[in-house]
Amino acid sequence: MEIAITYIIIGIYSLALLLIFFYSLAQLNLLVNYLGYRRRNKEAPKYNLLDAKEVPYVTIQLPIYNEEYVVERLLENIAKIEYPSNKLEIQVLDDSTDDSVIETERQIKALQETGLDIQHIRRTNRQGYKAGALKEGLTSAKGDFIAIFDADFLPDSDWLKKTVIYFKDEEIGVVQTRWGHINRDYSVLTRIQAFALDAHFTLEQVGRNAKGHFINFNGTAGIWRKTCIIDAGNWEGDTLTEDLDLSYRAQLKNWKFKYLEDVETPAELPVVISAARSQQFRWNKGGAENFRKSVVSVVTAKNISFKTKFHGVMHLLNSSMFLCVFLVALLSIPMLYIKNRNESLGWVFEVTSFFILSTVILFICYWFTFKSIQGSSFSKFIDYVRLFFTFFSVALGFSLHNTLAVLEGHRGKRSEFVRTPKFNINNISDSWKGNKYLTKKLSPNMILEFGLMLYFLFGMYSAIPLNDFGLFPFHFMLFLGFGYVFFNSLTAKV
């Protein structure tokens, strides 16, 4: 029985490491694509906005739900968009259930008096959540192109002029821009979120788009061709990431996506861990839901190459990597004891040591994305090393939370769309204290995270009597990561 359990542990551990290794190789391939694309300057057909006949009609959709702290800032910013007034419409898709509706309505009326074509659209229910609101707005949208901004995004006044021009190419269905971060340096939490998002918006989006592989509209800071939305089947609310869902349906119907790395759209990052938790849960569960929904269509599609299929599957499995990471972490302590009690299995540990190679690959990939935004001086590299291992540790600390989200997604368990609370945080002196949208409940998962912190402390201790310190750095990062998530979750709720 003991031998059987030993081999089951080794099998699961090795399979999880293998999947992580494949993921790192996919990231390395995206890095090669990214570096190659940056050396090329491909010209594309563009609308001439100086010619009134070429200026397309645009509808800006602002889906909001209980955004008391940021809605005023949002509307003030959107009102500054530079675009011919006779070709611009703004829809405020307001599903709010609190008193913010009154202030939003007042501000919209004031903007209407300035001559701005802005409408306050209210629904009697939240069916389909954000996807439902976008779909409802689309039925009355006058624009041929639909720009979408979440409540915490602050596009520059010339944003439309930089993006809508690319739709001159009639095959393009979506133009997506890179997210910026107005509060990147607010805390450790915001720095590591910015670090991870920067990697996605440089390495992944450019690396896939450069070779015509599937990318995703990121839910905001992008613009759709209306006919593309309708042709792809319109917005659907059966997953928590409706943006990824529609993106894949559109690309399976041969629509092209254009990603603009050089156009930055600033936004606010969650500054408290409970808000980051809700966002991470939605993104990771939604990713797993979309894997269930789309993977067969991707694999069996006759209009895309094998390499695009491979990257598509790996993209849909992105969130599932947390499950692999969590299994590797959980089983690493039993593996430590198995290694020291079974000398005949030494070869297994030599083979599985390529986990270190996966980390090295990710370290290299993230460095190139970091330096493209932050710079490449020696001091920046030192900052990068610190930030990489901080990010790595906290990501490990989120692995239980995100694994549970992924498992729910793969099982098909439905759950409510939980919005990420916004704070109107612009600089380090601003405070999130007193935000009425923050959850006051203590998550049962926090108890498990505290237990895992102690579990990996035990893993560190185990290295001493076994005289085997190979996994000590890994267990140390796990201890720090789960400790960070637990204590920050605890203090943010009291």
XYZ file of N, CA and C in Angstrom, residues 51-286:
708
model
N -10.193 63.565 -42.892
C -11.217 63.538 -43.928
C -12.538 63.166 -43.266
N -13.478 64.109 -43.218
C -14.748 63.889 -42.516
C -15.488 62.667 -43.042
N -15.284 62.346 -44.324
C -15.977 61.207 -44.909
C -15.454 59.872 -44.364
N -14.247 59.875 -43.845
C -13.653 58.622 -43.354
C -13.830 58.424 -41.855
N -14.292 59.444 -41.153
C -14.425 59.340 -39.688
C -15.576 58.398 -39.346
N -15.308 57.255 -38.697
C -16.375 56.307 -38.387
C -17.149 56.717 -37.127
N -18.377 56.230 -37.024
C -19.214 56.498 -35.855
C -18.804 55.538 -34.739
N -18.582 56.083 -33.538
C -18.115 55.288 -32.402
C -19.079 55.436 -31.219
N -19.375 54.321 -30.593
C -20.106 54.317 -29.320
C -19.150 53.887 -28.224
N -19.066 54.680 -27.165
C -18.276 54.300 -25.990
C -19.232 53.738 -24.946
N -18.979 52.509 -24.518
C -19.794 51.884 -23.474
C -19.030 51.873 -22.154
N -19.708 52.326 -21.103
C -19.131 52.356 -19.749
C -19.985 51.495 -18.831
N -19.681 50.195 -18.715
C -20.451 49.344 -17.815
C -20.059 49.614 -16.364
N -21.021 49.991 -15.521
C -20.704 50.292 -14.122
C -21.694 49.592 -13.191
N -21.222 49.321 -11.994
C -22.074 48.707 -10.969
C -21.574 49.154 -9.600
N -22.345 50.017 -8.953
C -22.004 50.501 -7.606
C -20.577 51.062 -7.562
N -20.359 52.137 -8.311
C -19.017 52.719 -8.460
C -18.944 54.113 -7.831
N -19.449 54.257 -6.630
C -19.541 55.569 -5.981
C -18.218 56.326 -5.967
N -17.105 55.618 -5.780
C -15.824 56.281 -5.561
C -15.131 56.731 -6.849
N -15.520 56.164 -7.987
C -14.774 56.460 -9.214
C -15.629 56.955 -10.377
N -16.960 56.908 -10.249
C -17.793 57.234 -11.406
C -17.641 58.690 -11.831
N -17.484 59.600 -10.886
C -17.308 61.007 -11.246
C -16.015 61.199 -12.029
N -14.944 60.577 -11.555
C -13.654 60.652 -12.242
C -13.757 60.059 -13.642
N -14.462 58.942 -13.762
C -14.648 58.276 -15.053
C -15.350 59.193 -16.058
N -16.473 59.765 -15.648
C -17.256 60.588 -16.573
C -16.527 61.874 -16.941
N -15.844 62.476 -15.981
C -15.060 63.679 -16.290
C -13.993 63.372 -17.322
N -13.370 62.217 -17.196
C -12.298 61.843 -18.117
C -12.842 61.521 -19.512
N -13.925 60.756 -19.571
C -14.487 60.370 -20.863
C -14.996 61.594 -21.624
N -15.486 62.591 -20.897
C -15.988 63.815 -21.539
C -14.880 64.580 -22.267
N -13.618 64.271 -21.955
C -12.488 64.962 -22.571
C -11.998 64.281 -23.851
N -12.614 63.133 -24.204
C -12.205 62.423 -25.414
C -12.353 63.330 -26.634
N -11.289 63.426 -27.425
C -11.289 64.279 -28.615
C -11.749 63.474 -29.823
N -12.954 63.818 -30.303
C -13.510 63.114 -31.448
C -14.683 63.948 -31.956
N -14.954 63.955 -33.256
C -16.075 64.741 -33.778
C -17.377 64.413 -33.048
N -18.030 65.417 -32.492
C -19.207 65.196 -31.656
C -20.361 64.548 -32.410
N -20.416 64.766 -33.711
C -21.508 64.172 -34.482
C -21.254 62.704 -34.846
N -20.089 62.199 -34.437
C -19.751 60.794 -34.695
C -19.438 60.037 -33.396
N -19.882 60.584 -32.268
C -19.557 59.975 -30.973
C -20.790 59.888 -30.087
N -20.993 58.718 -29.517
C -22.070 58.469 -28.563
C -21.482 57.778 -27.336
N -21.960 58.127 -26.157
C -21.497 57.490 -24.914
C -22.684 56.857 -24.209
N -22.548 55.578 -23.879
C -23.578 54.859 -23.127
C -23.039 54.520 -21.733
N -23.698 55.006 -20.703
C -23.359 54.610 -19.333
C -24.306 53.475 -18.964
N -23.790 52.262 -18.966
C -24.593 51.064 -18.711
C -24.585 50.802 -17.212
N -25.545 51.371 -16.525
C -25.527 51.451 -15.065
C -26.441 50.406 -14.438
N -25.845 49.359 -13.895
C -26.591 48.311 -13.187
C -26.571 48.515 -11.675
N -26.218 49.704 -11.232
C -26.027 49.954 -9.801
C -27.311 49.751 -9.006
N -27.126 49.336 -7.753
C -28.259 49.112 -6.848
C -28.157 49.987 -5.608
N -27.234 50.952 -5.620
C -27.058 51.808 -4.443
C -27.300 53.273 -4.824
N -27.014 54.173 -3.897
C -27.300 55.598 -4.104
C -26.398 56.254 -5.144
N -25.379 55.552 -5.627
C -24.495 56.140 -6.638
C -25.271 56.489 -7.908
N -26.402 55.830 -8.123
C -27.228 56.083 -9.308
C -27.638 57.551 -9.378
N -27.974 58.136 -8.238
C -28.464 59.521 -8.194
C -27.381 60.488 -8.665
N -26.167 60.319 -8.137
C -25.057 61.198 -8.510
C -24.659 60.980 -9.964
N -24.689 59.742 -10.407
C -24.363 59.439 -11.805
C -25.355 60.132 -12.740
N -26.639 60.049 -12.413
C -27.669 60.683 -13.233
C -27.498 62.197 -13.281
N -27.163 62.787 -12.128
C -26.957 64.233 -12.076
C -25.800 64.641 -12.971
N -24.694 63.901 -12.896
C -23.519 64.253 -13.688
C -23.770 64.059 -15.183
N -24.511 63.012 -15.542
C -24.822 62.767 -16.950
C -25.686 63.893 -17.514
N -26.654 64.345 -16.747
C -27.499 65.456 -17.203
C -26.669 66.713 -17.428
N -25.702 66.965 -16.542
C -24.838 68.133 -16.701
C -24.003 68.018 -17.974
N -23.536 66.815 -18.290
C -22.753 66.616 -19.505
C -23.637 66.728 -20.751
N -24.865 66.286 -20.646
C -25.789 66.411 -21.779
C -26.020 67.879 -22.133
N -26.047 68.721 -21.110
C -26.276 70.153 -21.335
C -25.117 70.816 -22.075
N -23.958 70.174 -22.066
C -22.804 70.703 -22.805
C -22.853 70.308 -24.279
N -23.834 69.492 -24.640
C -23.958 69.029 -26.015
C -23.412 67.637 -26.251
N -22.888 66.997 -25.212
C -22.337 65.647 -25.344
C -23.478 64.640 -25.498
N -23.341 63.732 -26.454
C -24.335 62.678 -26.652
C -24.026 61.537 -25.688
N -24.595 61.620 -24.497
C -24.340 60.619 -23.462
C -25.668 60.164 -22.881
N -25.846 58.844 -22.783
C -27.105 58.265 -22.323
C -26.886 57.454 -21.058
N -27.866 57.523 -20.155
C -27.847 56.755 -18.909
C -28.799 55.578 -19.084
N -28.240 54.392 -19.274
C -29.050 53.206 -19.567
C -29.133 52.320 -18.332
N -30.361 52.110 -17.862
C -30.604 51.306 -16.661
C -31.399 50.056 -17.021
N -31.078 48.947 -16.350
C -31.836 47.715 -16.548
C -32.628 47.395 -15.285
N -33.673 46.603 -15.448
C -34.490 46.218 -14.284
C -33.890 45.032 -13.548
N -32.887 44.355 -14.159
C -32.212 43.234 -13.494
C -30.776 43.169 -13.985
N -29.953 42.327 -13.341
C -28.547 42.204 -13.720
C -28.298 40.915 -14.494
N -29.289 40.451 -15.229
C -29.132 39.203 -15.964
C -27.928 39.271 -16.899
N -27.062 38.279 -16.784
C -25.859 38.253 -17.605
C -24.751 39.153 -17.109
N -25.006 39.894 -16.006
C -24.017 40.786 -15.395
C -23.420 41.731 -16.445
N -22.105 41.851 -16.479
C -21.480 42.800 -17.411
C -21.798 42.449 -18.860
N -21.741 41.162 -19.194
C -22.047 40.745 -20.562
C -23.471 41.140 -20.942
N -24.407 40.983 -20.000
C -25.795 41.347 -20.254
C -25.961 42.839 -20.481
N -25.217 43.639 -19.706
C -25.295 45.097 -19.859
C -24.736 45.528 -21.215
N -23.614 44.953 -21.615
C -23.016 45.287 -22.909
C -23.942 44.899 -24.063
N -24.557 43.744 -23.939
C -25.472 43.262 -24.979
C -26.700 44.160 -25.083
N -27.212 44.561 -23.926
C -28.373 45.457 -23.903
C -28.038 46.790 -24.569
N -26.886 47.345 -24.240
C -26.488 48.613 -24.835
C -26.294 48.520 -26.332
N -25.837 47.351 -26.798
C -25.554 47.170 -28.216
C -26.821 47.301 -29.071
N -27.972 46.953 -28.497
C -29.216 46.990 -29.268
C -29.575 48.408 -29.712
N -29.138 49.419 -28.958
C -29.461 50.804 -29.319
C -28.227 51.621 -29.706
N -27.048 50.977 -29.712
C -25.810 51.689 -30.040
C -25.823 52.183 -31.480
N -25.484 53.451 -31.674
C -25.467 54.045 -33.009
C -24.129 53.847 -33.721
N -23.095 53.521 -32.960
C -21.758 53.426 -33.527
C -21.512 52.154 -34.306
N -20.649 52.254 -35.320
C -20.172 51.075 -36.040
C -19.065 50.376 -35.254
N -18.474 51.117 -34.314
C -17.406 50.580 -33.476
C -17.741 50.863 -32.017
N -17.428 49.897 -31.149
C -17.844 49.961 -29.745
C -16.606 49.939 -28.854
N -16.281 51.083 -28.257
C -15.171 51.152 -27.297
C -15.718 50.879 -25.903
N -14.956 50.152 -25.091
C -15.420 49.747 -23.761
C -14.371 50.118 -22.717
N -14.832 50.761 -21.632
C -13.949 51.111 -20.516
C -14.621 50.755 -19.197
N -13.907 50.026 -18.359
C -14.386 49.800 -16.995
C -14.250 51.092 -16.199
N -14.860 51.114 -15.020
C -15.002 52.360 -14.252
C -13.685 52.936 -13.757
N -12.641 52.123 -13.649
C -11.371 52.597 -13.098
C -10.357 52.949 -14.186
N -10.793 53.013 -15.453
C -9.878 53.306 -16.549
C -9.975 54.764 -16.975
N -8.818 55.335 -17.320
C -8.718 56.754 -17.650
C -7.976 56.936 -18.973
N -8.643 56.693 -20.099
C -7.970 56.830 -21.401
C -7.569 58.270 -21.679
N -6.461 58.445 -22.393
C -6.040 59.778 -22.811
C -7.066 60.363 -23.781
N -7.060 61.685 -23.900
C -8.058 62.364 -24.727
C -7.956 61.972 -26.200
N -6.775 61.562 -26.661
C -6.611 61.186 -28.068
C -6.697 59.676 -28.285
N -7.244 58.963 -27.318
C -7.279 57.487 -27.369
C -7.996 56.974 -28.620
N -9.154 57.534 -28.920
C -9.905 57.076 -30.094
C -9.140 57.333 -31.386
N -8.454 58.465 -31.452
C -7.690 58.794 -32.657
C -6.558 57.800 -32.897
N -6.045 57.203 -31.819
C -4.939 56.249 -31.938
C -5.412 54.829 -32.230
N -6.682 54.554 -32.022
C -7.161 53.170 -32.109
C -8.121 52.905 -33.260
N -9.102 53.777 -33.428
C -10.150 53.493 -34.416
C -9.609 53.503 -35.839
N -8.477 54.152 -36.053
C -7.904 54.256 -37.407
C -7.575 52.893 -38.013
N -7.284 51.882 -37.176
C -6.853 50.583 -37.692
C -7.996 49.767 -38.286
N -9.231 50.185 -38.045
C -10.362 49.454 -38.587
C -10.560 49.697 -40.089
N -9.688 50.482 -40.686
C -9.700 50.618 -42.151
C -9.518 49.235 -42.793
N -8.747 48.385 -42.109
C -8.617 46.982 -42.524
C -9.895 46.268 -42.103
N -10.701 45.854 -43.048
C -12.019 45.304 -42.759
C -11.981 43.927 -42.118
N -10.804 43.308 -42.056
C -10.696 42.001 -41.395
C -10.497 42.134 -39.890
N -10.153 43.340 -39.435
C -9.896 43.551 -38.011
C -11.215 43.716 -37.260
N -11.389 42.893 -36.226
C -12.605 42.939 -35.423
C -12.422 43.641 -34.100
N -11.169 43.658 -33.599
C -10.890 44.246 -32.282
C -9.534 44.943 -32.299
N -9.469 46.085 -31.636
C -8.197 46.745 -31.336
C -8.096 46.844 -29.818
N -7.048 46.265 -29.251
C -6.839 46.253 -27.803
C -5.594 47.049 -27.448
N -5.655 47.816 -26.363
C -4.495 48.593 -25.912
C -3.925 48.031 -24.617
N -2.710 48.468 -24.316
C -2.018 47.999 -23.102
C -2.512 48.767 -21.864
N -2.712 48.041 -20.782
C -3.106 48.686 -19.534
C -1.903 49.363 -18.870
N -2.117 50.574 -18.363
C -1.135 51.227 -17.496
C -1.647 51.176 -16.060
N -0.863 51.683 -15.125
C -1.208 51.549 -13.708
C -0.941 52.865 -12.985
N -2.000 53.572 -12.625
C -1.829 54.888 -12.003
C -1.325 54.789 -10.568
N -1.466 53.601 -9.954
C -1.026 53.433 -8.567
C -0.059 52.258 -8.426
N 0.808 52.090 -9.432
C 1.768 50.987 -9.449
C 2.577 50.899 -8.154
N 3.045 52.026 -7.625
C 3.960 52.024 -6.481
C 3.269 52.248 -5.143
N 1.965 52.007 -5.094
C 1.222 52.230 -3.852
C 1.652 51.260 -2.746
N 1.903 50.005 -3.096
C 2.233 48.980 -2.095
C 2.897 47.798 -2.785
N 3.322 46.828 -1.988
C 3.872 45.590 -2.544
C 2.821 44.903 -3.415
N 1.573 44.906 -2.948
C 0.499 44.248 -3.681
C 0.291 44.866 -5.058
N 0.280 46.186 -5.143
C 0.079 46.826 -6.451
C 1.291 46.627 -7.359
N 2.494 46.600 -6.777
C 3.689 46.406 -7.611
C 3.710 45.026 -8.256
N 3.316 44.007 -7.504
C 3.359 42.663 -8.083
C 2.204 42.443 -9.069
N 1.065 43.093 -8.833
C -0.017 43.020 -9.816
C 0.399 43.686 -11.121
N 1.020 44.858 -11.010
C 1.501 45.559 -12.200
C 2.544 44.715 -12.928
N 3.404 44.071 -12.175
C 4.458 43.217 -12.735
C 3.842 42.093 -13.572
N 2.837 41.424 -13.031
C 2.203 40.311 -13.744
C 1.429 40.805 -14.962
N 0.703 41.906 -14.811
C -0.075 42.436 -15.927
C 0.829 42.947 -17.046
N 1.956 43.558 -16.681
C 2.898 44.023 -17.701
C 3.405 42.864 -18.542
N 3.645 41.720 -17.902
C 4.100 40.542 -18.647
C 3.026 40.081 -19.631
N 1.775 40.091 -19.177
C 0.688 39.685 -20.067
C 0.557 40.651 -21.246
N 0.641 41.951 -20.968
C 0.397 42.948 -22.008
C 1.605 43.221 -22.899
N 2.719 42.606 -22.606
C 3.860 42.728 -23.514
C 4.171 41.354 -24.119
N 4.741 40.486 -23.321
C 5.149 39.158 -23.794
C 3.998 38.391 -24.436
N 2.877 38.246 -23.720
C 1.820 37.356 -24.190
C 1.002 37.970 -25.325
N 0.520 39.186 -25.133
C -0.325 39.774 -26.168
C 0.454 40.034 -27.461
N 1.651 40.619 -27.351
C 2.453 40.871 -28.545
C 2.948 39.557 -29.146
N 3.418 38.647 -28.274
C 3.971 37.381 -28.752
C 2.966 36.555 -29.520
N 1.717 36.564 -29.092
C 0.681 35.814 -29.815
C 0.244 36.574 -31.067
N -0.014 37.867 -30.905
C -0.527 38.668 -32.015
C 0.470 38.742 -33.172
N 1.767 38.722 -32.847
C 2.800 38.843 -33.877
C 2.745 37.707 -34.886
N 2.331 36.533 -34.444
C 2.286 35.360 -35.325
C 0.862 34.965 -35.710
N -0.095 35.830 -35.405
C -1.475 35.530 -35.776
C -2.153 34.523 -34.882
N -1.564 34.232 -33.698
C -2.216 33.333 -32.746
C -3.342 34.080 -32.026
N -4.220 33.340 -31.379
C -5.360 33.947 -30.711
C -4.905 34.769 -29.508
N -5.419 35.997 -29.412
C -5.233 36.797 -28.202
C -6.625 37.074 -27.647
N -6.693 37.847 -26.581
C -8.010 38.147 -26.021
C -8.214 39.642 -25.838
N -9.435 40.071 -26.105
C -9.875 41.375 -25.643
C -9.878 41.303 -24.125
N -9.356 42.325 -23.453
C -9.160 42.261 -22.002
C -10.313 42.843 -21.194
N -11.483 42.939 -21.817
C -12.665 43.384 -21.094
C -12.836 44.888 -21.026
N -11.769 45.624 -21.338
C -11.773 47.077 -21.230
C -10.570 47.628 -21.993
N -10.583 48.940 -22.251
C -9.473 49.600 -22.952
C -9.254 49.048 -24.344
N -10.359 48.655 -24.979
C -10.297 48.164 -26.343
C -11.535 48.584 -27.110
N -11.538 48.298 -28.395
C -12.653 48.719 -29.241
C -12.996 47.613 -30.228
N -14.303 47.338 -30.358
C -14.806 46.271 -31.215
C -15.488 46.848 -32.458
N -15.417 46.113 -33.547
C -16.284 46.365 -34.690
C -17.644 45.733 -34.341
N -18.720 46.502 -34.432
C -20.030 45.986 -34.026
C -20.406 44.718 -34.789
N -20.137 44.690 -36.096
C -20.490 43.509 -36.887
C -19.713 42.271 -36.444
N -18.513 42.476 -35.888
C -17.727 41.352 -35.360
C -18.414 40.755 -34.135
N -18.885 41.620 -33.244
C -19.587 41.142 -32.045
C -20.795 40.306 -32.433
N -21.582 40.813 -33.371
C -22.811 40.123 -33.777
C -22.492 38.834 -34.528
N -21.502 38.892 -35.421
C -21.122 37.708 -36.198
C -20.607 36.583 -35.303
N -19.932 36.957 -34.213
C -19.364 35.953 -33.299
C -20.402 35.404 -32.321
N -21.619 35.933 -32.358
C -22.663 35.399 -31.485
C -23.058 36.298 -30.342
N -22.487 37.510 -30.298
C -22.824 38.513 -29.284
C -22.320 38.092 -27.891
N -22.454 39.008 -26.955
C -21.998 38.764 -25.586
C -22.829 37.659 -24.935
N -22.155 36.796 -24.192
C -22.831 35.735 -23.441
C -22.344 35.767 -21.996
N -23.255 35.536 -21.072
C -22.927 35.624 -19.651
C -22.760 34.286 -18.961
N -22.426 33.234 -19.732
C -22.314 31.900 -19.124
C -20.924 31.601 -18.592
N -19.985 32.562 -18.679
C -18.687 32.435 -18.017
C -18.403 33.747 -17.284
N -17.431 33.716 -16.380
C -17.077 34.927 -15.634
C -16.110 35.814 -16.400
N -15.602 35.328 -17.514
C -14.726 36.147 -18.373
C -15.333 36.180 -19.774
N -16.387 36.999 -19.887
C -17.113 37.123 -21.149
C -16.238 37.678 -22.261
N -15.179 38.419 -21.874
C -14.260 38.994 -22.854
C -13.446 37.911 -23.558
N -12.924 36.965 -22.803
C -12.157 35.854 -23.387
C -13.059 34.983 -24.246
N -14.256 34.742 -23.781
C -15.218 33.916 -24.511
C -15.512 34.498 -25.891
N -15.912 35.764 -25.947
C -16.242 36.380 -27.232
C -15.007 36.502 -28.121
N -13.847 36.733 -27.514
C -12.605 36.832 -28.288
C -12.338 35.552 -29.067
N -12.494 34.408 -28.413
C -12.218 33.142 -29.091
C -13.275 32.835 -30.145
N -14.539 33.126 -29.850
C -15.581 32.892 -30.845
C -15.365 33.755 -32.091
N -14.889 34.987 -31.878
C -14.645 35.887 -33.014
C -13.472 35.398 -33.860
N -12.389 34.984 -33.198
C -11.205 34.565 -33.948
C -11.423 33.226 -34.642
N -12.279 32.377 -34.070
C -12.625 31.130 -34.746
C -13.425 31.396 -36.024
N -13.996 32.597 -36.121
C -14.722 32.987 -37.337
C -13.855 33.883 -38.235
N -12.530 33.801 -38.004
C -11.520 34.445 -38.870
C -11.395 35.954 -38.707
N -11.961 36.534 -37.663
C -11.719 37.945 -37.404
C -10.308 38.128 -36.863
N -9.629 39.198 -37.293
C -8.279 39.501 -36.812
C -8.343 40.489 -35.646
N -7.391 40.325 -34.729
C -7.272 41.241 -33.599
C -5.986 42.043 -33.758
N -6.068 43.324 -33.429
C -4.901 44.212 -33.496
C -4.558 44.650 -32.078
N -3.317 44.355 -31.658
C -2.883 44.759 -30.315
C -1.892 45.908 -30.419
N -2.121 46.981 -29.646
C -1.272 48.168 -29.682
C -0.506 48.293 -28.364
N 0.730 47.794 -28.364
C 1.545 47.868 -27.145
C 1.891 49.310 -26.795
N 2.026 50.161 -27.785
C 2.476 51.534 -27.553
C 1.368 52.473 -27.085
N 0.127 52.015 -27.103
C -0.988 52.842 -26.606
C -1.344 52.361 -25.207
N -1.007 53.177 -24.232
C -1.245 52.807 -22.827
C -2.541 53.442 -22.326
N -3.349 52.638 -21.640
C -4.587 53.137 -21.040
C -4.480 52.972 -19.528
N -4.288 54.074 -18.799
C -4.073 53.976 -17.346
C -5.314 53.486 -16.605
N -5.078 52.751 -15.522
C -6.161 52.237 -14.688
C -5.666 52.065 -13.263
N -6.605 51.819 -12.382
C -6.294 51.662 -10.957
C -6.232 50.188 -10.586
N -5.182 49.779 -9.908
C -5.038 48.414 -9.420
C -5.700 48.266 -8.051
N -6.248 47.075 -7.739
C -6.781 46.840 -6.394
C -5.687 47.050 -5.345
N -6.027 47.774 -4.277
C -5.019 48.112 -3.269
C -5.177 47.315 -1.985
N -6.228 46.532 -1.883
C -6.441 45.718 -0.691
C -6.628 44.273 -1.146
N -6.173 43.353 -0.353
C -6.056 41.974 -0.834
C -7.406 41.318 -1.071
N -8.441 41.718 -0.351
C -9.764 41.130 -0.594
C -10.259 41.489 -1.987
N -9.948 42.701 -2.450
C -10.325 43.108 -3.805
C -9.525 42.323 -4.836
N -8.230 42.132 -4.566
C -7.398 41.333 -5.466
C -7.883 39.883 -5.506
N -8.331 39.383 -4.357
C -8.863 38.021 -4.289
C -10.071 37.861 -5.221
N -11.019 38.798 -5.142
C -12.233 38.672 -5.955
C -11.889 38.751 -7.442
N -10.941 39.620 -7.789
C -10.528 39.748 -9.181
C -9.826 38.477 -9.657
N -8.906 37.967 -8.847
C -8.185 36.751 -9.204
C -9.133 35.560 -9.342
N -10.104 35.464 -8.442
C -11.052 34.358 -8.489
C -11.848 34.407 -9.787
N -12.330 35.594 -10.151
C -13.132 35.735 -11.370
C -12.306 35.416 -12.610
N -11.089 35.942 -12.678
C -10.249 35.701 -13.855
C -9.882 34.231 -13.994
N -9.506 33.600 -12.893
C -9.039 32.216 -12.973
C -10.176 31.225 -13.164
N -11.300 31.461 -12.498
C -12.444 30.585 -12.735
C -12.956 30.778 -14.154
N -13.020 32.038 -14.599
C -13.469 32.309 -15.962
C -12.584 31.663 -17.002
